[in-house]
Amino acid sequence: MLIKFELENFRSVRDSMELSLAAINYYKEHRDELLEKTLPGLSGVRFLRAAAIFGPNASGKSTVFQGLRTMQDIVLRSASMPSSTELPYRPYLLDESSRTKPTSFFVAFVSEGVRYEYSFSYTATIVTEEKLSAFPKGREQVWFVRKTSERQNGNLGTHINGSSFLRVPAALLPLLNDNALLLSLLANYPKYEGSIKVKPVVDWFAKGLMMLDRGPKTISDYPFSGEILDGEGTEFQRSFIQNMIRKADVGISETKVERVPFPEELRRSDLLNLLEEHEQPEEYKTVVFEHDSQFGKVKFNINDESDGTYQLFSLSGHIAQALEGGATLFVDEIDASLHPILVREVVRCFLSPGSNSNDAQLVFTAHNPCLLDEDLLRRDQVWLTEKSQGATELYPLSEYSPRNDESLVSGYLLGRYSATPLVPACFGRCDSGCEGEACGD
């Protein structure tokens, strides 16, 4: 379960900003949809099953998503990278001081019933700071702290302080590159006691955190949901996908994975000739949808379906996996090519304790203001982005203290909470000669 994520000096984010999934007790709506967790040190704190980020184009909504995905990638991959490989360092570029400052990430989460806090800072070539703490009994247990600084002779000096709670194996320290996280290195050597102890932390990044970037349609005959249907997933996941597609009113009665021969023209292409030293595949997998008609069942290839059907199917497998595993699912542009009623039902899958018995979470970015309906989201579940002098700012809707009877949809569209584009009519000028005034063209 995600509690909080913070990032600083990453892409359009200059100053430190946070996304919190802790509920505000003042708000009484939808209290039955909150997560009740018994966490030492956080008594009385409830948590959100879902959160939404709204804002105009290019305001930085996706930057929050990209930041957490970058943090996840560095945790899971940095210890396996060559020492010469640069880290994904993308600082804020619109002021001189930020261009050379480290990027910083911080996350607070729960894994296997224990609360953890983990953070690190880095540049293109160096992890400058790293810290891991646990709160099994409420008080902070600092498991390790790492700091890297430049010595007088120009060389780098790395200091790692373990603790009685987690002993860092001395045999691993010579293997720690400047561009690698200690947490990532520990995960690669599971025989050590310290490595075993951090396993719930690494598992949360690997399995408890799911990042899905939707955006423009990318054609694939065999997306992730197809793998689940073909036997890679569980019975729950396969059933969920079938039911979701069947009930979405897109005219599909069943979804299947079929194996079809490679077209002869493709076999003769240069693409397969590149594989001549290997056995050339005889067939490939594709997803087909069955539609009922007056002639019986009619099959359509996934690439013959609409963008909306493709996106819904692609999304369904990730939803099923998150719900079954109790994971935190981030979806960028959840409303891309989907009707708002379908998106509402996707969100309800996570909000309802009946369909979300494993306490999964959904965090999404969106544009459609219909999703701001107070019948769907609490006021503390809505976050907004806008830019100030080129830098992204992320803030909760609760800062504006909207009334219980206030229409969030109207307030958002009227710019009451900022986070809306300031666009003059006709973009300032049209062929009719108007400048910034409404016209009938």
XYZ file of C-alpha atoms in Angstrom, residues 1-440:
440
model
C 0.000 0.000 0.000
C 1.305 3.422 -0.953
C 1.188 6.115 1.732
C 3.132 8.974 0.161
C 5.441 9.768 -2.753
C 7.711 12.812 -2.998
C 9.953 14.008 -5.811
C 12.254 16.972 -6.415
C 14.225 18.314 -9.380
C 12.810 15.880 -11.911
C 11.765 17.032 -15.387
C 9.258 19.885 -14.891
C 9.323 19.502 -11.085
C 11.781 21.923 -9.498
C 10.813 22.110 -5.834
C 9.877 19.207 -3.591
C 6.249 18.125 -3.932
C 4.246 15.205 -2.591
C 1.287 12.992 -3.403
C -0.369 11.597 -0.266
C -2.889 8.775 -0.023
C -3.682 9.406 3.631
C -7.355 10.308 4.057
C -8.443 13.557 5.718
C -10.671 12.627 8.649
C -12.646 15.874 8.309
C -14.331 14.577 5.151
C -17.193 12.226 5.956
C -18.261 11.093 2.465
C -17.603 7.523 1.306
C -16.029 6.535 4.619
C -16.879 2.896 3.963
C -14.492 3.013 0.987
C -11.416 3.940 3.038
C -8.631 1.505 3.885
C -8.462 0.669 7.574
C -4.915 -0.399 8.476
C -3.549 -1.091 11.940
C -0.118 0.498 11.682
C 1.921 1.264 14.825
C 2.579 4.986 15.033
C -0.308 5.858 12.700
C -3.344 5.155 14.845
C -6.521 6.751 13.541
C -5.088 7.302 10.055
C -7.126 5.902 7.180
C -5.947 5.559 3.619
C -7.412 6.092 0.162
C -8.150 3.315 -2.292
C -7.893 5.734 -5.208
C -6.575 9.170 -6.103
C -6.919 11.262 -9.267
C -4.653 13.936 -10.749
C -6.212 16.577 -13.020
C -4.712 19.547 -14.803
C -4.172 21.166 -18.201
C -1.928 19.758 -20.895
C 1.806 20.091 -20.194
C 1.163 20.950 -16.534
C 3.115 17.952 -15.217
C 0.454 15.321 -14.448
C 2.468 12.627 -16.177
C 5.669 13.812 -14.492
C 4.433 12.434 -11.164
C 3.836 9.104 -12.892
C 7.228 9.203 -14.639
C 8.991 10.035 -11.390
C 7.697 7.006 -9.518
C 8.339 4.754 -12.513
C 11.924 6.055 -12.708
C 12.390 5.380 -9.000
C 11.062 1.846 -9.501
C 13.379 1.220 -12.462
C 16.480 2.374 -10.570
C 15.619 0.173 -7.578
C 15.126 -2.909 -9.738
C 17.956 -2.400 -12.249
C 20.787 -0.206 -10.961
C 22.919 -2.957 -9.369
C 22.932 -4.864 -12.664
C 24.097 -1.886 -14.742
C 27.752 -1.440 -15.750
C 29.518 1.253 -13.745
C 29.819 3.354 -16.922
C 26.046 3.445 -17.535
C 24.367 6.744 -16.733
C 21.331 6.889 -14.488
C 18.081 8.381 -15.902
C 18.898 11.883 -14.665
C 16.444 14.499 -15.992
C 16.738 17.616 -13.804
C 14.685 20.777 -14.067
C 16.367 22.843 -16.794
C 14.760 26.270 -16.538
C 17.066 27.650 -13.864
C 20.837 27.402 -13.578
C 21.102 25.952 -10.072
C 18.745 23.030 -10.709
C 20.671 21.769 -13.737
C 23.418 20.262 -11.587
C 21.485 19.461 -8.412
C 20.575 15.834 -7.656
C 17.123 14.458 -8.343
C 15.456 13.154 -5.170
C 12.745 10.535 -4.615
C 11.018 9.489 -1.384
C 8.314 6.899 -0.837
C 6.421 5.687 2.234
C 4.569 2.395 1.856
C 3.388 -0.762 3.589
C 4.673 -4.204 2.648
C 3.777 -7.412 4.501
C 2.147 -5.365 7.250
C 5.193 -3.167 8.004
C 5.552 0.523 7.169
C 8.733 1.565 5.374
C 10.282 4.823 4.197
C 12.882 4.782 1.448
C 14.624 7.633 -0.343
C 17.591 8.370 -2.550
C 19.161 11.229 -4.510
C 21.290 10.944 -7.623
C 22.905 12.631 -10.597
C 23.731 11.085 -13.969
C 26.636 9.080 -12.561
C 26.379 9.040 -8.764
C 23.918 8.029 -6.060
C 24.588 10.861 -3.612
C 22.276 9.784 -0.764
C 20.193 6.754 0.183
C 18.221 5.865 3.300
C 15.939 3.018 4.375
C 13.832 3.036 7.552
C 11.211 0.675 8.962
C 8.467 1.225 11.551
C 7.462 -2.267 12.745
C 6.580 -1.005 16.229
C 5.826 2.638 15.495
C 9.227 4.185 16.155
C 11.625 4.683 13.297
C 14.303 2.049 12.832
C 16.997 3.428 10.538
C 18.265 0.381 8.635
C 20.990 2.107 6.652
C 22.160 5.541 5.535
C 24.490 6.188 2.626
C 26.191 9.436 1.649
C 28.596 10.077 -1.210
C 30.717 13.213 -1.387
C 33.792 14.466 -3.210
C 37.068 14.364 -1.298
C 39.818 16.986 -1.467
C 41.784 14.870 -3.940
C 38.798 14.829 -6.280
C 37.866 11.209 -5.650
C 34.466 10.187 -4.373
C 33.985 8.976 -0.835
C 30.994 6.803 0.032
C 29.996 6.307 3.663
C 27.475 3.617 4.563
C 26.163 3.288 8.080
C 24.259 0.131 8.830
C 22.600 -0.517 12.153
C 21.719 -3.217 14.619
C 18.448 -3.583 12.704
C 20.162 -4.397 9.407
C 23.801 -5.338 9.006
C 25.237 -4.467 5.618
C 27.544 -7.344 4.540
C 31.120 -6.053 4.288
C 31.732 -8.464 1.409
C 29.238 -6.557 -0.753
C 30.672 -3.062 -0.337
C 33.452 -3.478 -2.957
C 30.710 -4.476 -5.427
C 28.717 -1.269 -4.914
C 29.177 1.029 -7.903
C 28.679 4.784 -7.663
C 25.636 4.491 -9.952
C 23.991 1.625 -8.023
C 21.637 1.628 -5.063
C 22.620 -0.350 -1.984
C 19.052 -1.673 -1.817
C 19.363 -2.942 -5.385
C 22.710 -4.596 -4.609
C 21.323 -6.333 -1.521
C 18.455 -7.713 -3.601
C 20.950 -9.339 -5.987
C 22.612 -11.371 -3.202
C 19.779 -13.098 -1.327
C 22.042 -15.408 0.708
C 22.927 -12.655 3.188
C 20.765 -11.981 6.227
C 20.539 -8.284 5.377
C 19.377 -9.157 1.873
C 16.624 -11.388 3.220
C 15.470 -8.606 5.518
C 15.009 -6.067 2.692
C 13.083 -8.536 0.511
C 9.633 -7.059 1.428
C 10.918 -3.634 0.347
C 12.195 -4.854 -3.021
C 9.079 -7.003 -3.518
C 6.891 -3.923 -3.117
C 8.728 -2.196 -5.970
C 8.677 -5.366 -8.093
C 5.146 -6.641 -7.423
C 3.280 -4.178 -5.226
C 3.742 -1.214 -7.565
C 2.368 -1.379 -11.114
C 2.938 1.436 -13.608
C 0.828 1.625 -16.776
C 1.427 4.321 -19.381
C -1.494 4.337 -21.816
C -1.386 7.467 -23.963
C -1.586 6.956 -27.762
C -2.520 3.497 -28.991
C 0.379 1.170 -29.689
C -0.749 -1.658 -31.937
C 0.085 -5.102 -30.609
C -1.449 -8.432 -31.517
C -0.633 -9.737 -28.083
C -0.770 -7.242 -25.192
C -0.327 -8.124 -21.520
C -3.964 -9.155 -21.080
C -3.467 -11.701 -23.859
C -0.682 -13.357 -21.872
C -3.079 -13.772 -18.956
C -5.764 -15.345 -21.140
C -3.201 -17.699 -22.652
C -2.446 -19.280 -19.291
C 0.098 -16.913 -17.738
C -2.393 -15.521 -15.232
C -4.722 -16.978 -12.632
C -8.288 -18.161 -13.052
C -9.507 -14.998 -11.285
C -7.594 -12.795 -13.728
C -8.861 -14.648 -16.807
C -12.438 -14.536 -15.552
C -12.156 -10.833 -14.688
C -10.929 -9.945 -18.191
C -13.697 -11.919 -19.897
C -16.401 -10.393 -17.693
C -15.074 -6.859 -18.026
C -15.008 -6.989 -21.832
C -18.361 -8.782 -22.017
C -20.123 -6.287 -19.731
C -18.597 -3.146 -21.256
C -21.291 -3.043 -23.966
C -18.805 -3.125 -26.846
C -20.543 -6.069 -28.540
C -17.998 -8.740 -27.601
C -19.199 -12.099 -26.283
C -15.820 -13.800 -25.777
C -12.109 -13.060 -26.009
C -9.564 -15.659 -27.117
C -5.904 -16.088 -27.942
C -5.229 -17.892 -31.207
C -2.079 -19.062 -32.934
C -1.899 -18.149 -36.602
C 0.782 -18.913 -39.217
C 3.209 -16.206 -40.229
C 2.169 -14.774 -43.617
C 4.359 -16.070 -46.433
C 5.335 -12.552 -47.479
C 6.608 -11.886 -43.959
C 8.571 -15.138 -44.031
C 10.430 -13.901 -47.085
C 11.116 -10.495 -45.563
C 14.472 -9.277 -44.325
C 13.065 -9.209 -40.794
C 12.911 -13.004 -40.504
C 16.113 -13.460 -42.486
C 17.871 -11.784 -39.585
C 16.815 -14.780 -37.503
C 18.207 -17.380 -39.896
C 20.725 -18.633 -37.355
C 17.803 -19.417 -35.039
C 14.741 -21.504 -35.651
C 12.187 -19.348 -37.419
C 8.782 -19.344 -35.714
C 5.992 -21.083 -37.583
C 3.195 -19.071 -35.972
C 2.465 -16.168 -33.687
C -0.157 -15.385 -31.062
C -2.930 -12.877 -31.560
C -6.012 -11.832 -29.612
C -9.379 -12.259 -31.315
C -12.793 -11.048 -30.191
C -15.984 -12.954 -30.922
C -19.111 -10.948 -31.758
C -22.615 -12.401 -31.915
C -24.430 -11.863 -35.201
C -27.440 -13.248 -37.068
C -24.984 -15.598 -38.776
C -23.539 -16.855 -35.488
C -20.116 -16.055 -34.017
C -17.916 -13.666 -36.003
C -14.237 -13.220 -35.124
C -12.339 -9.941 -35.281
C -8.604 -9.510 -34.814
C -7.663 -7.115 -32.022
C -6.242 -4.664 -34.562
C -9.635 -4.478 -36.280
C -11.293 -3.211 -33.106
C -11.655 0.415 -32.054
C -9.061 2.268 -30.014
C -11.439 2.192 -27.054
C -11.901 -1.584 -27.175
C -8.153 -2.081 -27.496
C -7.425 0.225 -24.547
C -10.100 -1.391 -22.391
C -8.747 -4.867 -23.073
C -5.167 -3.768 -22.469
C -6.184 -2.147 -19.176
C -8.266 -5.096 -17.949
C -5.339 -7.424 -17.276
C -3.507 -4.864 -15.172
C -6.657 -4.144 -13.165
C -7.211 -7.858 -12.541
C -3.632 -8.383 -11.423
C -3.705 -5.357 -9.103
C -7.029 -6.339 -7.507
C -5.918 -9.907 -6.885
C -2.469 -9.000 -5.579
C -3.462 -5.928 -3.552
C -1.045 -3.790 -5.582
C -0.924 -0.048 -6.185
C -1.691 0.601 -9.865
C -0.707 3.894 -11.510
C -2.452 4.600 -14.825
C -1.460 7.605 -16.898
C -4.338 9.075 -18.961
C -6.887 6.522 -17.821
C -9.605 8.189 -19.898
C -7.722 7.941 -23.215
C -10.201 6.616 -25.817
C -12.624 5.417 -23.119
C -16.155 6.625 -22.398
C -16.358 8.304 -18.960
C -18.980 5.789 -17.778
C -16.524 2.956 -18.426
C -13.779 4.834 -16.594
C -16.099 5.428 -13.633
C -16.739 1.693 -13.371
C -13.016 0.983 -13.484
C -12.517 3.400 -10.582
C -15.441 1.838 -8.698
C -13.718 -1.563 -8.949
C -11.045 -0.150 -6.644
C -13.315 1.959 -4.426
C -15.721 -0.844 -3.527
C -14.568 -3.131 -0.683
C -16.685 -5.851 -2.305
C -14.674 -5.949 -5.527
C -11.431 -4.827 -3.874
C -11.107 -7.144 -0.894
C -7.282 -7.184 -1.066
C -6.927 -3.422 -0.553
C -5.491 -2.532 -3.960
C -5.074 1.140 -4.872
C -5.551 3.083 -8.102
C -3.826 6.382 -8.870
C -4.616 7.900 -12.248
C -4.251 11.027 -14.333
C -7.208 12.227 -16.388
C -8.720 15.157 -18.271
C -12.448 14.377 -18.233
C -14.099 16.505 -15.509
C -17.026 14.054 -15.282
C -14.768 11.940 -13.077
C -14.786 14.748 -10.506
C -18.368 13.868 -9.608
C -18.656 13.914 -5.817
C -20.689 10.700 -6.031
C -17.494 8.984 -7.191
C -14.537 10.651 -5.463
C -13.974 12.220 -2.063
C -12.563 15.726 -2.033
C -9.251 14.471 -0.590
C -8.874 12.037 -3.500
C -8.452 14.821 -6.064
C -5.069 16.379 -6.831
C -4.344 19.172 -9.296
C -1.325 20.291 -11.297
C -0.402 23.612 -12.833
C 2.779 25.410 -13.771
C 4.216 28.473 -12.094
C 7.020 30.128 -14.065
C 7.581 26.844 -15.896
C 7.731 24.617 -12.798
C 5.064 22.031 -11.974
C 3.096 22.418 -8.764
C 0.996 19.571 -7.346
C -1.601 20.394 -4.721
C -4.705 18.770 -3.221
C -8.179 20.044 -4.002
C -8.712 20.204 -0.234
C -6.546 23.359 -0.157
C -9.580 25.184 -1.598
C -11.932 23.788 1.086
C -14.809 23.051 -1.321
C -18.217 22.886 0.372
C -20.127 19.618 0.715
C -22.783 20.803 -1.745
C -20.326 22.354 -4.201
C -20.172 20.937 -7.720
C -16.545 19.973 -8.244
C -17.127 19.601 -11.980
C -18.419 23.165 -12.338
C -15.788 24.567 -10.004
C -12.998 22.912 -11.954
C -14.269 24.028 -15.366
C -14.745 27.591 -14.110
C -11.128 27.680 -12.915
C -12.086 28.017 -9.259
C -9.282 25.626 -8.277
C -6.836 26.845 -10.946
C -5.353 23.882 -12.913
C -7.227 24.839 -16.101
C -5.680 26.126 -19.348
C -5.835 29.873 -19.969
C -6.754 29.814 -23.658
C -8.243 32.870 -25.413
C -11.172 32.287 -27.732
C -10.052 31.032 -31.154
C -6.526 30.819 -29.696
C -6.294 34.595 -29.953
C -7.023 35.037 -33.647
C -8.891 33.292 -36.447
C -9.366 33.823 -40.168
C -12.368 36.043 -39.498
C -10.081 38.591 -37.884
C -11.246 38.288 -34.286
C -8.575 38.602 -31.620
C -9.371 36.910 -28.333
C -13.114 37.315 -28.788
C -15.706 34.607 -29.238
C -16.736 34.122 -32.825
C -19.233 31.995 -34.651
